């Protein structure tokens, strides 16, 4: 078995706190390597990894590809919009054809919740979930929690509010699982129409008032309104949402302490955050992106080596 003791990374739900800490410690070592002139190590030189993306991505796709190349793996990329999926091929057939070309690991993004887990039951390769519909986005949660730990030294007992479209967000669910396992206090905030019923059953509370949530927290993680996943309109308008739940400099200036602002991207400037907040010293948005490469190197290394 590999160093993580898991064949696949399908979600945060089934990781233990000690597995998450092992990923963080490994990522910390890789982050030092990434800051050296020579950023490459030979750890996965015998592995071939396919990145198969059935949904759009900027950060996750580039971050995984860079992580794989920094670990010296051979890398192939598959984009559903230019593939034979368009001709009616099933997911299992597509992946089995890719695996016939001797691929060891699959990094997959897919619009259907559970797609990564399904694939793990159908094929021999190791599967890493790069986001499955509204379900989980485990490496995003790991890089978010790692970035919080880097900023505040620890996560235990820290107060984190996740703001916005909790209902449609895989980032929210994976973040909640990860932060709770590491001992943080977590609240969610946003319009009631975008908060899942019974959210308290996974150990978080709901604060409908943004200013109270910001006053309470150490960290505010703001999420994009996912219009592409909403079958009907859950908010009156983006302008209305921005007025009530968008974070502006004026709202931050009214707090009696500085807080850390996060966003997984892509940002809708002027909706969930104003541009001056996104670019301010309180925002660690680009640190999250930087840390994503080290976290993905750590996950690939721990899954891919004995
Ligand atoms: N945060 C995130 O998953 O971004 P992409 O959709 O660009 O990969």
Short mmCIF file of C-alpha atoms and ligand atoms in Angstrom, two decimals:
data_model
loop_
_atom_site.label_atom_id
_atom_site.label_comp_id
_atom_site.label_asym_id
_atom_site.label_seq_id
_atom_site.Cartn_x
_atom_site.Cartn_y
_atom_site.Cartn_z
CA UNK A 1 0.00 0.00 0.00
CA UNK A 2 1.07 3.60 -0.57
CA UNK A 3 2.02 6.18 2.08
CA UNK A 4 -1.57 7.50 2.49
CA UNK A 5 -3.10 4.04 2.99
CA UNK A 6 -5.80 4.74 0.36
CA UNK A 7 -6.04 3.65 -3.27
CA UNK A 8 -8.02 6.72 -4.41
CA UNK A 9 -8.77 10.27 -3.24
CA UNK A 10 -12.52 10.53 -3.82
CA UNK A 11 -13.46 13.01 -1.09
CA UNK A 12 -12.55 14.47 2.30
CA UNK A 13 -15.39 12.63 4.05
CA UNK A 14 -13.39 9.41 4.40
CA UNK A 15 -10.02 10.98 5.30
CA UNK A 16 -8.84 11.05 8.92
CA UNK A 17 -7.29 14.10 10.60
CA UNK A 18 -3.92 12.32 10.64
CA UNK A 19 -4.12 11.61 6.87
CA UNK A 20 -4.89 15.32 6.29
CA UNK A 21 -1.94 16.35 8.50
CA UNK A 22 0.33 13.95 6.55
CA UNK A 23 -0.76 15.65 3.30
CA UNK A 24 -0.01 19.08 4.86
CA UNK A 25 3.45 18.03 6.10
CA UNK A 26 4.29 16.59 2.68
CA UNK A 27 2.95 19.71 0.93
CA UNK A 28 5.12 21.89 3.18
CA UNK A 29 8.21 20.03 1.95
CA UNK A 30 7.08 20.34 -1.67
CA UNK A 31 6.39 24.06 -1.20
CA UNK A 32 10.07 24.54 -0.28
CA UNK A 33 11.07 22.66 -3.43
CA UNK A 34 8.74 24.84 -5.52
CA UNK A 35 10.57 27.92 -4.26
CA UNK A 36 13.94 26.60 -5.44
CA UNK A 37 15.41 27.40 -8.89
CA UNK A 38 15.10 23.68 -9.79
CA UNK A 39 11.46 22.82 -8.99
CA UNK A 40 11.43 19.22 -10.18
CA UNK A 41 11.87 15.93 -8.29
CA UNK A 42 11.94 12.41 -9.81
CA UNK A 43 9.33 10.85 -7.44
CA UNK A 44 6.77 9.82 -10.11
CA UNK A 45 9.11 9.34 -13.08
CA UNK A 46 7.68 5.83 -13.66
CA UNK A 47 4.01 6.95 -13.59
CA UNK A 48 1.67 8.10 -16.33
CA UNK A 49 -1.24 10.32 -15.31
CA UNK A 50 -4.29 11.30 -17.38
CA UNK A 51 -6.20 14.47 -16.52
CA UNK A 52 -9.73 13.97 -17.80
CA UNK A 53 -11.95 17.01 -17.51
CA UNK A 54 -15.64 16.86 -18.46
CA UNK A 55 -16.20 20.38 -17.08
CA UNK A 56 -14.40 23.69 -17.47
CA UNK A 57 -11.44 24.45 -15.21
CA UNK A 58 -8.57 26.92 -15.06
CA UNK A 59 -6.94 26.54 -11.63
CA UNK A 60 -7.47 22.84 -10.88
CA UNK A 61 -6.43 21.60 -14.33
CA UNK A 62 -3.28 23.71 -14.57
CA UNK A 63 -2.40 23.05 -10.93
CA UNK A 64 -2.66 19.25 -11.30
CA UNK A 65 -0.69 19.32 -14.55
CA UNK A 66 2.08 21.41 -13.00
CA UNK A 67 2.14 19.19 -9.89
CA UNK A 68 2.45 16.07 -12.07
CA UNK A 69 5.24 17.61 -14.16
CA UNK A 70 7.12 18.81 -11.05
CA UNK A 71 7.02 15.16 -9.87
CA UNK A 72 8.39 14.02 -13.30
CA UNK A 73 5.29 11.98 -14.26
CA UNK A 74 4.29 11.53 -17.90
CA UNK A 75 1.08 13.54 -18.40
CA UNK A 76 -1.76 13.35 -20.91
CA UNK A 77 -4.76 15.67 -21.00
CA UNK A 78 -8.26 14.86 -22.15
CA UNK A 79 -10.92 17.48 -22.75
CA UNK A 80 -14.45 16.17 -23.26
CA UNK A 81 -15.43 18.96 -25.66
CA UNK A 82 -12.89 17.74 -28.25
CA UNK A 83 -13.19 13.98 -27.58
CA UNK A 84 -15.20 10.98 -28.79
CA UNK A 85 -17.55 11.45 -25.80
CA UNK A 86 -19.30 13.78 -28.24
CA UNK A 87 -19.93 10.69 -30.42
CA UNK A 88 -21.75 8.85 -27.61
CA UNK A 89 -18.96 6.88 -25.83
CA UNK A 90 -19.66 6.06 -22.16
CA UNK A 91 -17.45 7.26 -19.27
CA UNK A 92 -16.26 3.70 -18.52
CA UNK A 93 -15.43 2.98 -22.17
CA UNK A 94 -13.61 6.30 -22.53
CA UNK A 95 -11.50 5.67 -19.43
CA UNK A 96 -10.81 2.02 -20.27
CA UNK A 97 -9.53 3.11 -23.68
CA UNK A 98 -7.24 5.65 -22.01
CA UNK A 99 -6.07 2.99 -19.53
CA UNK A 100 -5.29 0.55 -22.39
CA UNK A 101 -2.52 3.03 -23.22
CA UNK A 102 -0.90 2.12 -19.82
CA UNK A 103 -2.08 5.00 -17.62
CA UNK A 104 -1.59 4.59 -13.84
CA UNK A 105 -3.66 7.43 -12.37
CA UNK A 106 -6.71 9.39 -13.47
CA UNK A 107 -7.46 12.91 -12.27
CA UNK A 108 -11.11 13.53 -13.14
CA UNK A 109 -13.51 16.48 -13.04
CA UNK A 110 -17.10 15.60 -13.91
CA UNK A 111 -20.47 17.38 -13.56
CA UNK A 112 -22.20 14.37 -11.94
CA UNK A 113 -22.00 13.91 -8.14
CA UNK A 114 -20.49 10.47 -7.43
CA UNK A 115 -18.77 10.17 -10.84
CA UNK A 116 -15.29 9.67 -9.31
CA UNK A 117 -16.53 7.00 -6.91
CA UNK A 118 -18.40 5.24 -9.74
CA UNK A 119 -15.29 5.24 -11.89
CA UNK A 120 -13.22 3.77 -9.04
CA UNK A 121 -15.50 0.71 -9.10
CA UNK A 122 -15.20 0.27 -12.87
CA UNK A 123 -11.47 0.57 -13.65
CA UNK A 124 -8.15 -0.56 -12.16
CA UNK A 125 -6.38 2.83 -12.12
CA UNK A 126 -6.12 5.11 -9.08
CA UNK A 127 -8.71 7.91 -9.21
CA UNK A 128 -8.31 11.44 -7.86
CA UNK A 129 -11.50 13.50 -7.72
CA UNK A 130 -10.89 16.99 -9.14
CA UNK A 131 -14.53 18.00 -8.48
CA UNK A 132 -17.69 15.94 -9.03
CA UNK A 133 -20.76 18.11 -9.56
CA UNK A 134 -22.17 19.49 -6.31
CA UNK A 135 -20.53 16.71 -4.24
CA UNK A 136 -16.82 17.09 -3.32
CA UNK A 137 -13.65 18.92 -4.40
CA UNK A 138 -11.13 17.38 -2.01
CA UNK A 139 -7.90 19.02 -3.19
CA UNK A 140 -9.57 22.46 -3.04
CA UNK A 141 -10.52 21.88 0.60
CA UNK A 142 -7.01 20.64 1.40
CA UNK A 143 -5.37 23.70 -0.16
CA UNK A 144 -7.87 26.01 1.57
CA UNK A 145 -7.22 24.47 5.00
CA UNK A 146 -3.44 24.43 4.37
CA UNK A 147 -3.62 28.16 3.49
CA UNK A 148 -5.57 28.92 6.69
CA UNK A 149 -2.98 27.01 8.73
CA UNK A 150 -0.18 28.92 7.01
CA UNK A 151 -1.84 32.28 7.86
CA UNK A 152 -3.01 31.54 11.42
CA UNK A 153 -0.48 28.84 12.49
CA UNK A 154 -3.26 26.45 13.41
CA UNK A 155 -6.84 25.50 12.53
CA UNK A 156 -8.13 24.04 15.81
CA UNK A 157 -10.66 26.41 17.45
CA UNK A 158 -10.40 28.96 14.59
CA UNK A 159 -13.71 30.41 13.40
CA UNK A 160 -14.40 30.08 9.70
CA UNK A 161 -17.49 31.29 7.87
CA UNK A 162 -18.29 30.00 4.38
CA UNK A 163 -20.42 32.53 2.52
CA UNK A 164 -22.67 32.15 -0.51
CA UNK A 165 -24.06 29.30 -2.56
CA UNK A 166 -23.61 26.47 -0.07
CA UNK A 167 -26.37 24.41 -1.71
CA UNK A 168 -24.57 23.93 -5.05
CA UNK A 169 -20.98 24.03 -3.82
CA UNK A 170 -18.66 21.01 -3.70
CA UNK A 171 -16.05 23.40 -2.26
CA UNK A 172 -18.33 24.17 0.71
CA UNK A 173 -19.00 20.50 1.50
CA UNK A 174 -15.35 19.44 1.26
CA UNK A 175 -14.26 22.49 3.28
CA UNK A 176 -16.80 21.72 6.01
CA UNK A 177 -15.62 18.09 6.28
CA UNK A 178 -11.94 19.11 6.31
CA UNK A 179 -12.20 22.03 8.76
CA UNK A 180 -14.40 20.12 11.20
CA UNK A 181 -11.97 17.15 11.20
CA UNK A 182 -9.17 19.60 12.08
CA UNK A 183 -11.14 21.12 14.98
CA UNK A 184 -12.32 24.44 13.52
CA UNK A 185 -15.67 26.06 14.27
CA UNK A 186 -17.60 26.51 11.02
CA UNK A 187 -20.64 28.62 10.15
CA UNK A 188 -22.33 29.12 6.81
CA UNK A 189 -23.87 32.42 5.68
CA UNK A 190 -25.95 33.39 2.66
CA UNK A 191 -29.53 33.63 1.43
CA UNK A 192 -31.71 30.92 3.04
CA UNK A 193 -32.59 29.72 -0.50
CA UNK A 194 -28.92 28.70 -0.99
CA UNK A 195 -28.44 26.90 2.35
CA UNK A 196 -29.25 23.15 2.41
CA UNK A 197 -31.98 22.14 4.86
CA UNK A 198 -30.58 20.36 7.97
CA UNK A 199 -27.05 21.79 7.41
CA UNK A 200 -26.58 21.57 11.21
CA UNK A 201 -26.48 17.76 10.95
CA UNK A 202 -22.92 18.04 9.57
CA UNK A 203 -21.81 20.18 12.51
CA UNK A 204 -22.14 23.72 11.19
CA UNK A 205 -24.56 26.51 12.10
CA UNK A 206 -26.30 29.02 9.84
CA UNK A 207 -25.91 32.77 10.30
CA UNK A 208 -28.17 34.70 7.88
CA UNK A 209 -26.66 38.11 8.74
CA UNK A 210 -23.36 38.81 6.92
CA UNK A 211 -22.16 41.53 9.29
CA UNK A 212 -22.68 39.27 12.35
CA UNK A 213 -20.89 36.41 10.54
CA UNK A 214 -17.92 38.64 9.67
CA UNK A 215 -17.75 39.99 13.23
CA UNK A 216 -17.66 36.39 14.55
CA UNK A 217 -15.07 34.87 12.24
CA UNK A 218 -11.29 34.73 11.83
CA UNK A 219 -11.61 33.72 8.17
CA UNK A 220 -14.33 34.37 5.56
CA UNK A 221 -14.30 31.96 2.62
CA UNK A 222 -16.53 33.42 -0.10
CA UNK A 223 -18.04 31.25 -2.82
CA UNK A 224 -19.22 31.97 -6.33
CA UNK A 225 -22.96 31.91 -7.08
CA UNK A 226 -23.13 28.85 -9.37
CA UNK A 227 -25.74 29.96 -11.88
CA UNK A 228 -24.85 26.99 -14.14
CA UNK A 229 -26.02 24.51 -11.46
CA UNK A 230 -29.24 26.31 -10.56
CA UNK A 231 -32.32 24.93 -12.31
CA UNK A 232 -34.36 27.93 -11.16
CA UNK A 233 -33.41 31.31 -9.79
CA UNK A 234 -32.40 31.15 -6.12
CA UNK A 235 -31.51 34.86 -5.78
CA UNK A 236 -33.43 37.94 -6.89
CA UNK A 237 -30.42 39.39 -8.75
CA UNK A 238 -26.64 39.58 -8.57
CA UNK A 239 -26.94 43.24 -7.57
CA UNK A 240 -29.26 42.35 -4.70
CA UNK A 241 -26.93 39.51 -3.61
CA UNK A 242 -23.89 41.82 -3.69
CA UNK A 243 -25.66 44.41 -1.51
CA UNK A 244 -26.65 41.83 1.10
CA UNK A 245 -23.85 39.21 0.99
CA UNK A 246 -21.00 40.75 -1.02
CA UNK A 247 -17.91 41.73 0.99
CA UNK A 248 -16.83 45.34 0.51
CA UNK A 249 -14.10 47.44 2.11
CA UNK A 250 -16.79 49.43 3.95
CA UNK A 251 -18.14 46.25 5.57
CA UNK A 252 -14.61 45.16 6.57
CA UNK A 253 -13.82 48.64 7.96
CA UNK A 254 -16.81 48.34 10.32
CA UNK A 255 -15.30 45.24 12.02
CA UNK A 256 -13.25 45.64 15.18
CA UNK A 257 -10.49 43.26 13.93
CA UNK A 258 -8.90 42.25 10.63
CA UNK A 259 -10.11 38.99 9.09
CA UNK A 260 -8.70 36.79 6.32
CA UNK A 261 -10.60 36.70 3.03
CA UNK A 262 -10.53 33.61 0.81
CA UNK A 263 -12.10 32.62 -2.48
CA UNK A 264 -11.57 29.37 -4.42
CA UNK A 265 -12.05 31.17 -7.77
CA UNK A 266 -13.27 31.98 -10.29
CA UNK A 267 -14.30 35.29 -8.70
CA UNK A 268 -17.25 37.37 -9.87
CA UNK A 269 -15.77 40.77 -8.95
CA UNK A 270 -18.45 43.07 -7.62
CA UNK A 271 -20.74 40.18 -6.63
CA UNK A 272 -19.22 38.07 -3.83
CA UNK A 273 -16.29 40.48 -3.34
CA UNK A 274 -15.49 43.99 -4.47
CA UNK A 275 -12.28 44.33 -6.48
CA UNK A 276 -10.53 46.31 -3.74
CA UNK A 277 -11.20 43.51 -1.21
CA UNK A 278 -10.04 40.80 -3.64
CA UNK A 279 -6.78 42.71 -4.19
CA UNK A 280 -6.28 43.78 -0.56
CA UNK A 281 -3.69 42.53 1.93
CA UNK A 282 -6.51 40.70 3.76
CA UNK A 283 -7.12 38.41 0.78
CA UNK A 284 -5.04 35.22 0.43
CA UNK A 285 -6.66 34.19 -2.85
CA UNK A 286 -3.42 33.88 -4.84
CA UNK A 287 -1.70 32.14 -1.89
CA UNK A 288 -4.47 29.52 -2.14
CA UNK A 289 -3.63 29.03 -5.83
CA UNK A 290 0.11 28.82 -5.09
CA UNK A 291 -0.48 26.28 -2.31
CA UNK A 292 -2.67 24.22 -4.64
CA UNK A 293 0.35 22.97 -6.58
CA UNK A 294 2.16 21.83 -3.40
CA UNK A 295 -1.00 20.15 -2.06
CA UNK A 296 -1.61 18.31 -5.35
CA UNK A 297 2.05 17.23 -5.47
CA UNK A 298 1.61 15.86 -1.94
CA UNK A 299 -1.57 13.94 -2.83
CA UNK A 300 -0.06 12.48 -6.03
CA UNK A 301 3.18 11.56 -4.25
CA UNK A 302 1.46 9.93 -1.26
CA UNK A 303 -0.93 7.95 -3.48
CA UNK A 304 1.67 7.07 -6.09
CA UNK A 305 4.64 5.89 -4.01
CA UNK A 306 5.19 3.10 -1.45
N1 LIG B 1 -11.32 26.46 -7.71
C1 LIG B 1 -11.55 25.77 -8.85
O1 LIG B 1 -11.91 24.59 -8.84
O2 LIG B 1 -11.30 26.50 -9.98
P1 LIG B 1 -11.41 25.91 -11.48
O3 LIG B 1 -12.85 25.62 -11.74
O4 LIG B 1 -10.85 27.00 -12.36
O5 LIG B 1 -10.59 24.67 -11.54
#
